[in-house]
XYZ file of C-alpha atoms in Angstrom:
738
model
C 100.039 127.455 63.913
C 98.778 124.154 62.141
C 99.422 121.197 63.384
C 102.803 118.865 62.888
C 105.088 115.633 63.262
C 107.727 117.746 62.336
C 108.652 118.757 65.639
C 109.316 115.171 67.033
C 112.131 113.144 66.397
C 112.020 109.880 63.892
C 111.254 106.933 66.480
C 108.925 109.639 68.252
C 106.978 110.627 64.777
C 105.827 106.405 63.970
C 104.817 106.506 67.672
C 102.294 109.135 67.210
C 101.583 108.416 63.330
C 100.928 104.220 64.783
C 97.167 105.013 66.127
C 95.540 101.389 66.152
C 96.724 98.028 68.276
C 98.470 97.742 71.597
C 101.945 99.641 71.002
C 104.789 99.509 73.463
C 106.654 103.089 74.232
C 109.844 102.077 76.007
C 110.911 105.835 77.069
C 113.840 106.095 78.473
C 114.623 109.086 81.419
C 115.042 112.336 79.561
C 113.343 110.702 76.039
C 110.777 112.684 75.390
C 107.359 110.479 76.868
C 105.326 112.899 77.106
C 105.449 114.715 74.292
C 105.067 111.797 72.291
C 101.871 110.980 74.428
C 100.778 114.578 73.749
C 101.107 114.817 70.045
C 100.018 111.085 69.314
C 96.817 112.006 71.404
C 96.336 115.199 69.233
C 97.099 113.214 66.323
C 94.276 111.260 67.071
C 91.817 114.510 67.329
C 93.144 116.594 64.407
C 94.461 113.604 61.375
C 91.781 110.614 62.414
C 89.268 112.946 63.925
C 88.984 110.778 66.751
C 86.571 112.923 69.829
C 88.241 113.302 72.171
C 86.073 111.962 74.652
C 86.554 108.415 73.131
C 90.337 108.861 74.843
C 91.288 107.691 78.226
C 94.286 108.879 78.936
C 95.730 107.957 82.380
C 99.374 108.822 84.525
C 100.253 108.739 87.837
C 100.131 112.222 89.437
C 97.542 115.324 88.717
C 100.642 117.430 87.952
C 101.187 114.926 85.733
C 97.486 114.965 84.159
C 97.212 118.659 83.782
C 101.099 118.983 82.075
C 99.436 117.008 79.154
C 96.234 118.711 78.531
C 97.704 122.104 78.679
C 100.685 120.418 75.832
C 97.385 118.940 73.945
C 95.001 122.292 74.025
C 98.289 124.095 72.864
C 99.429 122.269 70.098
C 95.691 122.299 68.920
C 95.029 125.553 69.229
C 92.066 125.467 71.414
C 90.646 123.225 74.958
C 89.886 120.469 73.043
C 91.823 117.622 75.322
C 90.167 114.756 76.239
C 88.083 115.389 79.415
C 89.498 112.094 80.636
C 92.948 112.090 81.036
C 93.474 112.004 84.691
C 95.804 109.439 87.220
C 93.968 105.505 88.039
C 92.132 106.603 91.413
C 90.525 109.638 90.139
C 89.157 108.030 86.776
C 87.883 105.029 89.068
C 86.497 107.905 91.142
C 84.142 109.005 88.517
C 83.403 106.425 86.972
C 81.766 104.727 90.683
C 80.079 108.589 91.422
C 79.035 108.508 87.903
C 77.845 105.020 88.551
C 77.368 104.758 92.624
C 73.884 103.425 92.500
C 74.600 100.171 90.186
C 77.696 99.878 92.707
C 75.991 100.005 95.734
C 77.135 103.395 97.322
C 75.592 107.423 97.417
C 77.556 109.548 95.116
C 78.586 111.278 97.672
C 80.949 108.627 98.894
C 84.070 109.897 100.494
C 87.283 108.954 99.623
C 89.534 107.581 103.410
C 92.909 108.684 102.819
C 96.103 106.390 104.962
C 95.368 108.597 108.223
C 91.140 107.630 107.669
C 91.939 103.931 107.449
C 94.005 103.073 110.589
C 91.010 105.042 112.728
C 88.523 102.802 111.181
C 90.509 99.802 111.385
C 90.992 100.740 115.579
C 87.030 100.810 114.879
C 87.137 96.831 113.454
C 89.939 95.898 116.600
C 87.679 97.784 118.911
C 84.009 95.766 117.510
C 85.304 92.359 117.227
C 87.308 92.697 120.602
C 91.099 92.820 119.592
C 93.393 94.667 121.110
C 95.767 97.282 119.199
C 99.314 96.634 120.673
C 98.761 92.800 119.574
C 97.095 93.550 115.860
C 98.983 97.373 115.056
C 96.037 99.378 112.367
C 98.927 99.949 110.662
C 100.311 97.201 110.533
C 96.781 95.965 109.150
C 96.337 98.840 107.031
C 99.932 98.059 104.794
C 98.880 94.623 104.460
C 95.309 94.936 103.281
C 96.098 97.601 100.702
C 99.098 94.754 99.147
C 96.116 92.298 99.205
C 93.977 94.869 96.989
C 96.630 95.327 94.851
C 97.129 91.858 94.029
C 93.179 92.574 93.586
C 92.483 89.103 96.333
C 89.410 89.186 97.931
C 89.196 87.481 102.270
C 88.413 84.522 100.910
C 92.088 84.657 99.014
C 94.611 85.386 101.426
C 96.736 82.166 102.430
C 99.223 81.637 105.689
C 101.766 83.726 104.502
C 99.646 86.986 103.957
C 97.973 85.699 107.461
C 101.138 85.219 109.631
C 100.823 88.039 112.105
C 97.550 88.262 112.223
C 97.258 84.542 113.615
C 94.375 83.517 110.920
C 92.459 86.430 112.060
C 92.950 88.541 109.043
C 90.205 87.437 106.238
C 87.621 87.752 109.118
C 88.891 91.738 109.951
C 89.319 91.926 106.349
C 85.490 91.541 105.889
C 84.752 93.697 108.538
C 86.621 96.634 107.522
C 84.944 96.551 104.130
C 81.536 96.217 105.994
C 82.711 99.478 107.743
C 83.601 101.406 105.027
C 80.844 100.326 103.294
C 78.062 100.919 106.435
C 80.115 104.564 106.154
C 79.677 105.659 102.641
C 83.169 104.753 102.167
C 85.746 103.767 99.640
C 89.775 103.752 100.813
C 92.355 104.467 97.844
C 92.357 100.746 96.782
C 88.634 100.034 96.546
C 88.968 103.191 93.958
C 90.690 100.855 91.865
C 88.580 97.020 92.840
C 85.277 98.317 93.387
C 85.104 99.558 89.088
C 86.582 95.565 88.651
C 83.486 94.158 90.477
C 81.129 96.257 88.604
C 82.188 95.585 85.028
C 82.402 91.774 86.529
C 78.844 92.168 88.441
C 76.673 93.893 84.987
C 77.832 93.478 81.561
C 76.133 96.494 80.576
C 77.907 98.840 82.278
C 81.331 97.073 81.054
C 80.436 97.242 77.750
C 78.767 100.904 77.978
C 82.613 101.952 79.024
C 84.288 99.679 76.686
C 82.490 101.461 73.741
C 83.200 104.561 75.492
C 86.899 104.373 74.964
C 88.250 103.847 71.634
C 91.677 104.285 72.800
C 93.886 103.962 75.753
C 97.025 105.520 76.541
C 98.756 104.430 79.742
C 102.273 106.921 81.533
C 104.388 104.959 83.590
C 103.142 101.887 82.568
C 105.658 100.096 84.337
C 104.187 101.726 87.514
C 101.036 99.387 87.713
C 100.242 96.964 90.438
C 97.983 93.765 89.339
C 94.365 95.234 90.157
C 95.395 98.255 87.486
C 96.386 96.066 84.909
C 93.884 93.973 85.539
C 91.134 97.088 85.054
C 93.359 98.067 81.686
C 92.382 94.490 81.234
C 88.814 94.883 81.335
C 88.421 98.085 79.571
C 90.052 97.450 76.254
C 88.502 96.914 73.211
C 88.151 94.220 70.303
C 90.412 96.522 68.574
C 93.324 96.257 71.378
C 94.153 99.877 70.868
C 96.034 100.295 74.111
C 99.178 102.679 73.698
C 101.412 101.845 77.444
C 104.895 103.653 78.092
C 107.027 103.134 80.592
C 110.362 102.475 81.156
C 111.318 98.809 83.298
C 114.922 100.469 84.159
C 112.399 103.447 86.720
C 110.430 100.736 88.423
C 110.630 101.262 91.973
C 107.204 101.039 93.692
C 107.469 97.281 94.028
C 107.290 97.995 98.296
C 104.066 99.351 96.977
C 102.526 96.335 94.839
C 103.672 97.336 91.594
C 104.450 94.360 89.388
C 107.123 95.622 86.857
C 106.631 92.273 85.090
C 103.427 94.235 83.537
C 105.638 95.932 81.335
C 108.131 93.276 81.071
C 105.080 90.567 79.351
C 103.642 93.534 78.158
C 104.317 91.545 74.492
C 102.987 88.655 75.411
C 99.801 89.850 76.141
C 99.191 91.371 72.919
C 102.183 89.278 70.923
C 101.132 91.728 67.654
C 102.217 94.637 69.670
C 104.950 96.755 68.191
C 107.430 98.258 70.129
C 109.054 101.521 70.015
C 112.191 103.045 72.024
C 112.757 105.748 72.617
C 116.099 105.986 73.190
C 117.979 109.913 71.941
C 118.106 112.202 76.125
C 117.658 115.151 75.645
C 117.932 116.270 79.282
C 121.946 114.825 80.576
C 125.199 114.901 79.385
C 127.551 112.183 78.241
C 128.825 111.511 80.959
C 125.961 110.897 83.400
C 124.519 108.778 80.563
C 126.953 106.743 80.425
C 127.794 106.324 84.545
C 123.943 105.375 84.849
C 123.670 103.188 81.951
C 126.663 100.898 83.245
C 124.908 100.872 86.418
C 121.477 99.420 85.383
C 122.909 97.536 82.996
C 123.864 95.123 86.204
C 120.241 93.939 86.316
C 119.109 91.388 84.827
C 115.338 92.352 84.649
C 115.117 94.359 82.339
C 114.103 94.648 78.097
C 117.041 97.299 77.024
C 117.660 99.736 75.906
C 121.250 101.975 75.567
C 120.624 106.158 76.390
C 122.420 108.415 74.273
C 122.416 111.975 73.295
C 123.784 114.500 71.697
C 124.639 117.404 74.315
C 128.035 117.769 75.764
C 130.042 115.191 77.744
C 130.384 117.504 80.075
C 132.027 117.004 83.833
C 133.244 114.285 85.398
C 130.653 112.819 88.124
C 132.269 114.176 91.460
C 131.886 111.566 94.535
C 132.526 112.646 97.773
C 133.603 110.527 101.094
C 132.715 112.319 104.320
C 133.748 111.660 107.968
C 129.931 111.361 108.876
C 126.582 113.043 107.980
C 127.738 116.540 108.560
C 130.726 116.617 107.221
C 128.193 115.206 103.980
C 125.958 117.835 104.913
C 128.661 120.658 105.094
C 130.195 119.291 101.722
C 126.625 119.664 99.948
C 126.892 123.281 101.183
C 129.782 124.137 98.794
C 128.565 122.276 96.410
C 125.838 124.893 96.414
C 127.995 128.154 97.055
C 130.025 127.166 94.194
C 127.434 126.687 92.336
C 125.646 129.332 92.525
C 128.591 132.013 92.559
C 130.783 129.505 90.285
C 128.658 128.544 87.723
C 125.626 131.083 87.987
C 122.895 128.761 89.050
C 119.982 129.648 90.938
C 118.365 127.695 94.004
C 116.026 125.838 91.874
C 118.400 124.295 90.169
C 120.418 122.760 92.340
C 118.288 119.502 93.728
C 119.291 116.673 97.068
C 118.074 113.244 96.931
C 118.016 110.850 99.447
C 116.742 106.912 100.418
C 115.135 108.011 103.636
C 113.323 111.065 104.735
C 115.524 110.681 108.141
C 118.415 111.822 106.225
C 117.246 115.798 105.482
C 117.655 116.189 109.140
C 120.972 117.322 109.610
C 120.991 118.870 105.814
C 117.806 121.300 106.766
C 119.865 122.139 109.883
C 123.127 123.528 107.882
C 121.160 125.250 104.527
C 119.068 127.021 107.592
C 122.677 128.544 109.520
C 123.739 128.980 106.468
C 120.612 131.197 105.069
C 120.051 128.857 101.782
C 116.634 128.735 101.450
C 115.176 125.395 100.359
C 111.597 122.977 100.486
C 111.204 119.869 101.241
C 108.995 117.777 99.197
C 107.079 114.516 101.296
C 107.772 115.660 104.418
C 104.496 117.107 106.347
C 102.555 117.873 102.996
C 100.310 120.558 103.315
C 97.230 118.904 103.817
C 98.645 116.208 106.159
C 98.592 119.211 108.853
C 96.403 119.392 111.903
C 94.354 122.513 111.262
C 94.073 121.407 107.749
C 92.290 117.634 108.188
C 90.848 119.265 110.793
C 88.119 121.457 108.987
C 88.570 118.348 105.509
C 86.721 116.751 108.757
C 84.340 118.957 109.192
C 83.921 119.315 105.112
C 83.724 115.432 104.503
C 80.525 115.021 106.736
C 78.818 117.982 105.579
C 79.883 116.057 101.692
C 78.690 112.690 103.351
C 77.145 112.561 106.648
C 77.684 109.007 107.222
C 81.097 109.082 107.459
C 81.781 108.622 110.833
C 85.633 108.127 110.922
C 85.475 112.700 110.421
C 82.809 112.495 112.478
C 84.556 111.722 115.231
C 87.836 113.520 114.643
C 85.462 116.645 115.243
C 82.773 115.894 117.430
C 84.886 116.838 120.688
C 87.057 119.906 118.165
C 87.204 122.542 119.132
C 86.783 121.577 122.758
C 82.703 121.240 123.627
C 82.391 118.971 126.330
C 81.531 115.711 123.752
C 83.871 113.233 125.661
C 84.421 109.264 124.273
C 82.359 108.110 126.989
C 79.248 110.046 125.328
C 80.078 108.850 121.879
C 80.421 105.927 122.544
C 76.541 105.562 123.892
C 75.606 107.130 121.063
C 77.526 104.446 118.474
C 75.698 101.355 120.462
C 72.533 103.112 120.008
C 72.743 103.731 116.222
C 74.341 99.748 116.080
C 70.891 99.320 117.557
C 68.859 101.710 115.263
C 70.599 100.636 112.336
C 71.740 104.653 111.188
C 74.422 106.133 111.605
C 76.005 108.338 114.273
C 75.344 111.587 112.659
C 72.110 110.279 112.476
C 71.639 109.115 115.593
C 72.904 112.370 116.943
C 69.422 113.706 116.285
C 67.561 111.394 118.116
C 70.339 111.502 121.381
C 67.976 112.342 123.449
C 66.169 108.570 123.032
C 70.128 107.688 124.296
C 69.514 106.193 127.832
C 71.847 107.709 130.603
C 72.778 110.463 128.998
C 72.239 113.912 130.917
C 70.304 116.896 129.958
C 73.141 119.166 130.406
C 75.332 117.039 127.616
C 72.494 116.252 125.500
C 72.185 119.855 124.508
C 76.017 120.064 123.738
C 74.835 117.135 121.167
C 72.680 118.789 119.455
C 74.639 122.061 119.829
C 77.138 120.125 117.180
C 74.114 118.246 115.392
C 72.435 121.681 114.801
C 76.018 123.018 113.502
C 76.640 120.522 110.860
C 72.910 120.214 109.982
C 72.421 124.114 108.895
C 75.682 123.647 106.999
C 74.634 120.833 105.076
C 71.780 122.897 104.649
C 73.643 126.394 103.190
C 76.070 123.620 101.102
C 73.701 124.082 98.030
C 73.574 127.734 98.330
C 76.524 128.747 99.160
C 79.901 128.438 97.002
C 82.671 126.151 98.240
C 84.922 129.346 99.320
C 82.374 130.382 101.077
C 80.695 127.528 102.791
C 84.460 126.707 103.976
C 86.118 130.549 105.806
C 82.053 130.497 107.325
C 82.746 127.522 108.541
C 85.758 127.421 110.582
C 84.635 130.890 111.951
C 81.154 129.739 112.939
C 83.309 126.114 114.244
C 85.319 128.024 116.118
C 88.383 126.529 114.364
C 89.780 129.396 114.271
C 88.980 131.213 117.577
C 90.986 127.750 119.093
C 94.414 128.121 117.053
C 94.618 131.849 118.292
C 93.929 131.485 121.608
C 95.247 128.287 122.178
C 98.780 128.447 121.117
C 101.445 130.975 121.082
C 101.971 134.485 119.048
C 104.104 132.590 116.165
C 102.437 129.247 115.902
C 98.922 130.755 115.904
C 99.920 133.082 113.043
C 101.202 129.828 111.069
C 98.378 127.372 111.340
C 95.631 130.528 111.047
C 97.697 131.510 107.993
C 97.573 127.285 106.661
C 93.894 127.620 106.725
C 93.881 130.922 105.194
C 96.073 129.193 102.557
C 93.186 126.494 102.564
C 90.378 128.791 101.546
C 93.004 129.898 98.786
C 93.507 126.037 97.531
C 89.043 126.392 96.876
C 88.899 129.329 95.549
C 92.008 128.511 93.167
C 90.037 124.690 92.439
C 86.676 126.551 91.855
C 88.305 129.166 89.646
C 89.748 126.073 87.548
C 86.842 124.467 87.463
C 84.489 127.250 86.267
C 87.530 127.084 82.903
C 86.590 124.346 82.128
C 82.789 123.640 83.049
C 83.979 121.335 85.254
C 82.122 120.080 88.422
C 83.076 122.460 91.565
C 81.446 121.112 93.610
C 83.157 120.691 97.397
C 82.726 117.017 96.694
C 84.055 117.275 93.920
C 87.111 120.145 95.416
C 87.737 116.628 98.614
C 88.132 114.186 95.389
C 90.744 116.137 94.309
C 92.377 116.847 97.449
C 92.658 112.460 98.576
C 94.136 112.615 95.431
C 97.283 114.397 95.532
C 100.635 113.372 95.226
C 103.640 115.032 97.225
C 104.712 116.324 93.997
C 101.144 116.912 93.240
C 101.570 120.313 95.370
C 105.597 121.517 94.441
C 105.862 125.194 93.299
C 108.758 124.598 90.795
C 108.802 128.570 90.508
C 110.270 128.900 93.984
C 113.579 129.843 93.922
C 114.830 126.893 96.785
C 117.239 124.015 96.741
C 114.580 121.234 96.735
C 115.334 118.362 99.178
C 113.702 114.945 98.315
C 113.462 111.538 98.478
C 114.866 109.514 95.396
C 111.247 108.698 95.121
C 109.618 111.469 94.763
C 112.058 112.387 92.653
C 110.998 110.435 89.999
C 109.783 112.390 86.619
C 111.507 115.982 87.659
C 114.959 117.532 86.332
C 117.148 119.880 87.187
C 120.634 120.893 86.406
C 121.991 119.452 89.832
C 121.603 117.004 91.577
C 123.725 115.714 94.924
C 123.019 112.324 96.011
C 123.859 111.536 99.496
C 124.308 108.642 101.290
C 125.623 106.026 98.686
C 125.755 103.083 101.561
C 125.457 99.732 101.596
C 122.536 99.216 103.949
C 121.572 102.629 103.482
C 121.389 102.700 99.231
C 121.170 99.749 99.013
C 118.641 99.823 101.175
C 118.622 96.483 103.402
C 114.704 96.342 104.418
C 115.326 92.918 105.726
C 117.467 90.104 106.181
C 115.652 89.076 103.575
C 116.962 90.829 100.537
C 116.535 89.250 97.579
C 117.964 89.928 93.747
C 114.760 91.914 92.885
C 114.481 94.468 95.546
C 118.615 94.811 95.175
C 117.476 95.206 91.406
C 114.863 97.955 92.866
C 117.120 99.914 94.900
C 119.942 99.483 92.185
C 116.682 101.001 89.748
C 115.617 103.833 92.288
C 119.882 104.887 91.880
C 119.233 105.634 88.146
C 116.032 107.675 88.466
C 118.036 109.946 90.598
C 121.743 109.977 88.207
C 118.856 110.681 85.336
C 117.748 113.578 86.480
C 120.753 115.567 86.474
C 120.840 117.828 83.763
C 124.386 119.473 84.254
C 126.336 117.912 87.216
C 125.266 115.089 89.749
C 127.906 114.668 92.891
C 127.644 111.092 94.490
C 128.347 111.488 98.158
C 128.465 108.899 100.966
C 129.923 108.983 104.686
C 132.539 106.488 106.727
C 130.403 106.276 109.540
C 126.974 107.251 110.013
C 124.612 108.137 113.375
C 121.862 105.813 113.668
C 120.262 105.010 117.309
C 122.490 107.658 119.568
C 125.671 105.900 118.361
C 128.403 106.109 115.513
C 128.327 103.120 112.564
C 131.443 102.589 110.242
C 129.948 102.174 107.047
C 130.982 100.842 104.062
C 130.832 102.309 100.196
C 128.055 100.838 98.365
C 128.460 98.685 95.201
C 126.630 100.861 92.615
C 129.768 102.847 92.774
C 131.526 100.131 92.152
C 129.863 99.417 88.748
C 130.600 102.847 87.359
C 133.291 102.928 85.353
C 136.140 104.856 87.108
C 136.577 106.874 84.027
C 133.822 108.738 85.116
C 133.788 109.702 88.446
C 136.240 112.429 90.372
C 137.136 111.342 93.626
C 137.766 114.386 96.161
C 141.531 115.241 95.856
C 141.179 115.226 99.589
C 140.188 111.687 100.166
C 142.051 109.903 97.219
C 144.086 108.006 99.830
C 140.826 107.290 102.175
C 138.783 106.237 99.418
C 140.969 103.455 98.012
C 141.541 101.946 101.893
C 137.475 101.398 101.671
C 137.132 99.787 98.572
C 139.857 97.579 99.063
C 138.745 96.077 102.712
C 135.343 96.424 101.002
C 136.435 94.030 98.404
C 135.409 90.964 99.240
C 132.467 91.718 101.366
C 131.026 93.700 97.626
C 131.762 90.212 96.578
C 130.265 88.089 98.814
C 127.350 90.654 99.099
C 126.968 90.418 94.436
C 127.810 86.823 94.300
C 124.725 86.353 97.199
C 122.424 88.626 94.522
C 123.707 86.941 91.756
C 122.768 83.154 92.703
C 119.353 84.267 94.030
C 119.413 81.621 97.144
C 123.013 79.871 97.507
C 124.275 81.851 100.545
C 122.574 81.957 103.887
C 120.614 84.998 103.925
C 122.244 85.909 107.723
C 125.173 86.646 106.039
C 123.593 89.656 105.033
C 122.397 90.399 107.651
C 124.769 89.621 110.667
C 127.522 92.258 110.181
C 129.328 94.232 112.307
C 127.965 97.594 112.394
C 124.594 96.789 112.005
C 121.576 97.841 113.986
C 119.646 95.027 115.541
C 116.555 94.305 118.303
C 115.985 91.815 121.314
C 112.566 91.797 122.670
C 114.337 91.817 126.300
C 117.243 94.316 126.063
C 116.239 96.417 122.899
C 117.678 98.343 120.754
C 121.147 97.248 120.153
C 124.733 97.107 117.536
C 126.425 94.693 116.052
C 130.148 94.707 117.343
C 132.094 91.403 116.286
C 131.056 88.160 114.925
C 132.789 84.599 115.903
C 132.379 81.523 113.840
C 130.055 80.253 111.125
C 127.034 78.939 111.047
C 124.253 77.978 114.148
C 127.565 78.485 116.454
C 128.112 82.024 115.269
C 129.013 83.992 118.530
C 127.441 87.614 117.871
C 129.056 90.097 119.876
C 126.010 93.140 120.995
C 125.932 96.132 122.705
C 122.775 97.386 123.855
C 121.644 100.828 124.042
C 119.338 101.113 126.825
C 121.018 99.220 129.157
C 124.184 100.124 128.203
C 125.621 96.691 128.823
C 126.811 93.847 125.471
C 126.169 90.773 125.214
C 128.127 87.705 123.155
C 124.911 85.482 122.034
C 124.823 82.251 120.469
C 123.214 83.190 116.763
C 120.500 80.070 117.015
C 119.114 81.648 120.388
C 120.351 85.150 119.778
C 116.495 85.612 118.999
C 117.846 89.345 117.164
C 115.912 91.033 114.545
C 117.354 93.764 111.917
C 115.881 97.441 112.845
C 115.417 98.706 108.736
C 117.695 102.067 108.382
């Protein structure tokens, strides 16, 4: 079949045909953005005769990249898709491996996930003599990641960024980077920062990649952070052939560094840019679209678009008020049964979305009791399971012997009698000799005060790893992984140290890892790409939650609203539509921007639905061992009543709740509209709010008297089962996130 743009609508066609100069494609939910992008790439290759290697296409998940490659190959009838289609991180890692020497790294560098980063920070804190209790490594990891997302170095740190670390953050940052360098390792954020550094320090390498990528396309541009923005600016040529695709109404990752101003200000960066709006929706019925449009129009940070569809109007959106989270879950079970038996759906057609992972527990319990098959996206990921991470640590060490973090994870696993004290002695020797820990283990006989028996154990471990380093060039990745799992004793450990069920489960997971390696090698051989162990480890490290999801599995899907982005289902149930939960109240400093992001998150959830949308909330919800009254979400009031259908048995309750909450809603909306005109404590000190006190522990606000600093706050503290009345000015209460 000959390639043709005739399959596109008018706006999509114009966007696909316009190949020169900067371009912004504002693509509403379900408007065919992937289709438009793939046709545009195919048009460049087929009609404009652009070589595929000159096209750089960036996505945010491996799943999206694979889909794009597949569609282009289908359009052009052969495997001619650009080889540079992938995520920002995979593209950056590829550049760094090619230019490793110039960047100051070995090609076999390790990519540290969050767990590895936390372990590295624990080591750094130990090196400088700082207590982990006072400077939590996880908090440090999060703070450093935010700094790197803004492309900030230790010298750029301001007082507000360093407020929790008493001026020590710049030094910790420097030492952390030095430790990673010594381990020939990069964290996720380094993958984006290092190419920018490389391009700045090595103009000839910069020019090489600017000349190479004549056309750049970026999907989900609203989710880019400042560092990704700077990287793109470095890669854009004088011709400015950059096309970004995104939807400011689906910008939901501000909390992890994404900067919505990147898409809002694109036309300021490129005044000559052409803009195309994809507004025809091919996914949802018109009732769902009208409701979603009405909701998101309350946001001020947007360029503006209005989705429409030729699809049927559909049923009104169902709203149900449950007594508590258990009744909410029971109602969703009823919905599933109705959709299965009345509307002839399959389990895979139904998704249950929530704001926080903790909300899934009650739902899971009832799904199991009702024998309903389900899958969870974003729970414990396959590659985060202990038995998998243990084997991956062995593989990392084999690929990169300088990786001390991987070594320390498995030096005494399975148990081989090498204790922490021995490792510390060898570490000190390594520091003195300026070598890595693995090299030091090879010279363990030189380390003072280690017994002969212990030396023998260390040598045995060292020889095992050395053996597999040698075998890595002889065996395939599959053979090496399976042989290692056996010879290291990992499989035997799980078979003998756990009960039968647990042992079978963990060993089956290990076998599934073998399948994962085999599948990777098979796919790479088809495309004649690197199928090495190092390449496999890189792919695993850069996987997202959605990448591992099997959409063909006939099971109800449970996931957070964040995880649902980019997916679609005939039936969607959104739970927990309550103030403090959706929108989530993060701190007493919640502001207009955070509320708008929460509203966009709700918009994303609503626009996942194709045929039916169900909204649920509870009048009370159990938190910290006690029930707390809730207030219906502000977002429900922002959807026109004529598009909603409240459950008949709950109408009276719903009206009463709405009447009682009207004043409260107006106060909240007034605050957000005015930005700072209202005391932010008005949002924090409210009846039902969970709080924490350094002396009395967790509690719940039961009553409020007065205003300002003279306000008296009645709090029931759960740990000691006592009730205290505190004066606001001296209460020292902290809000607990839901």
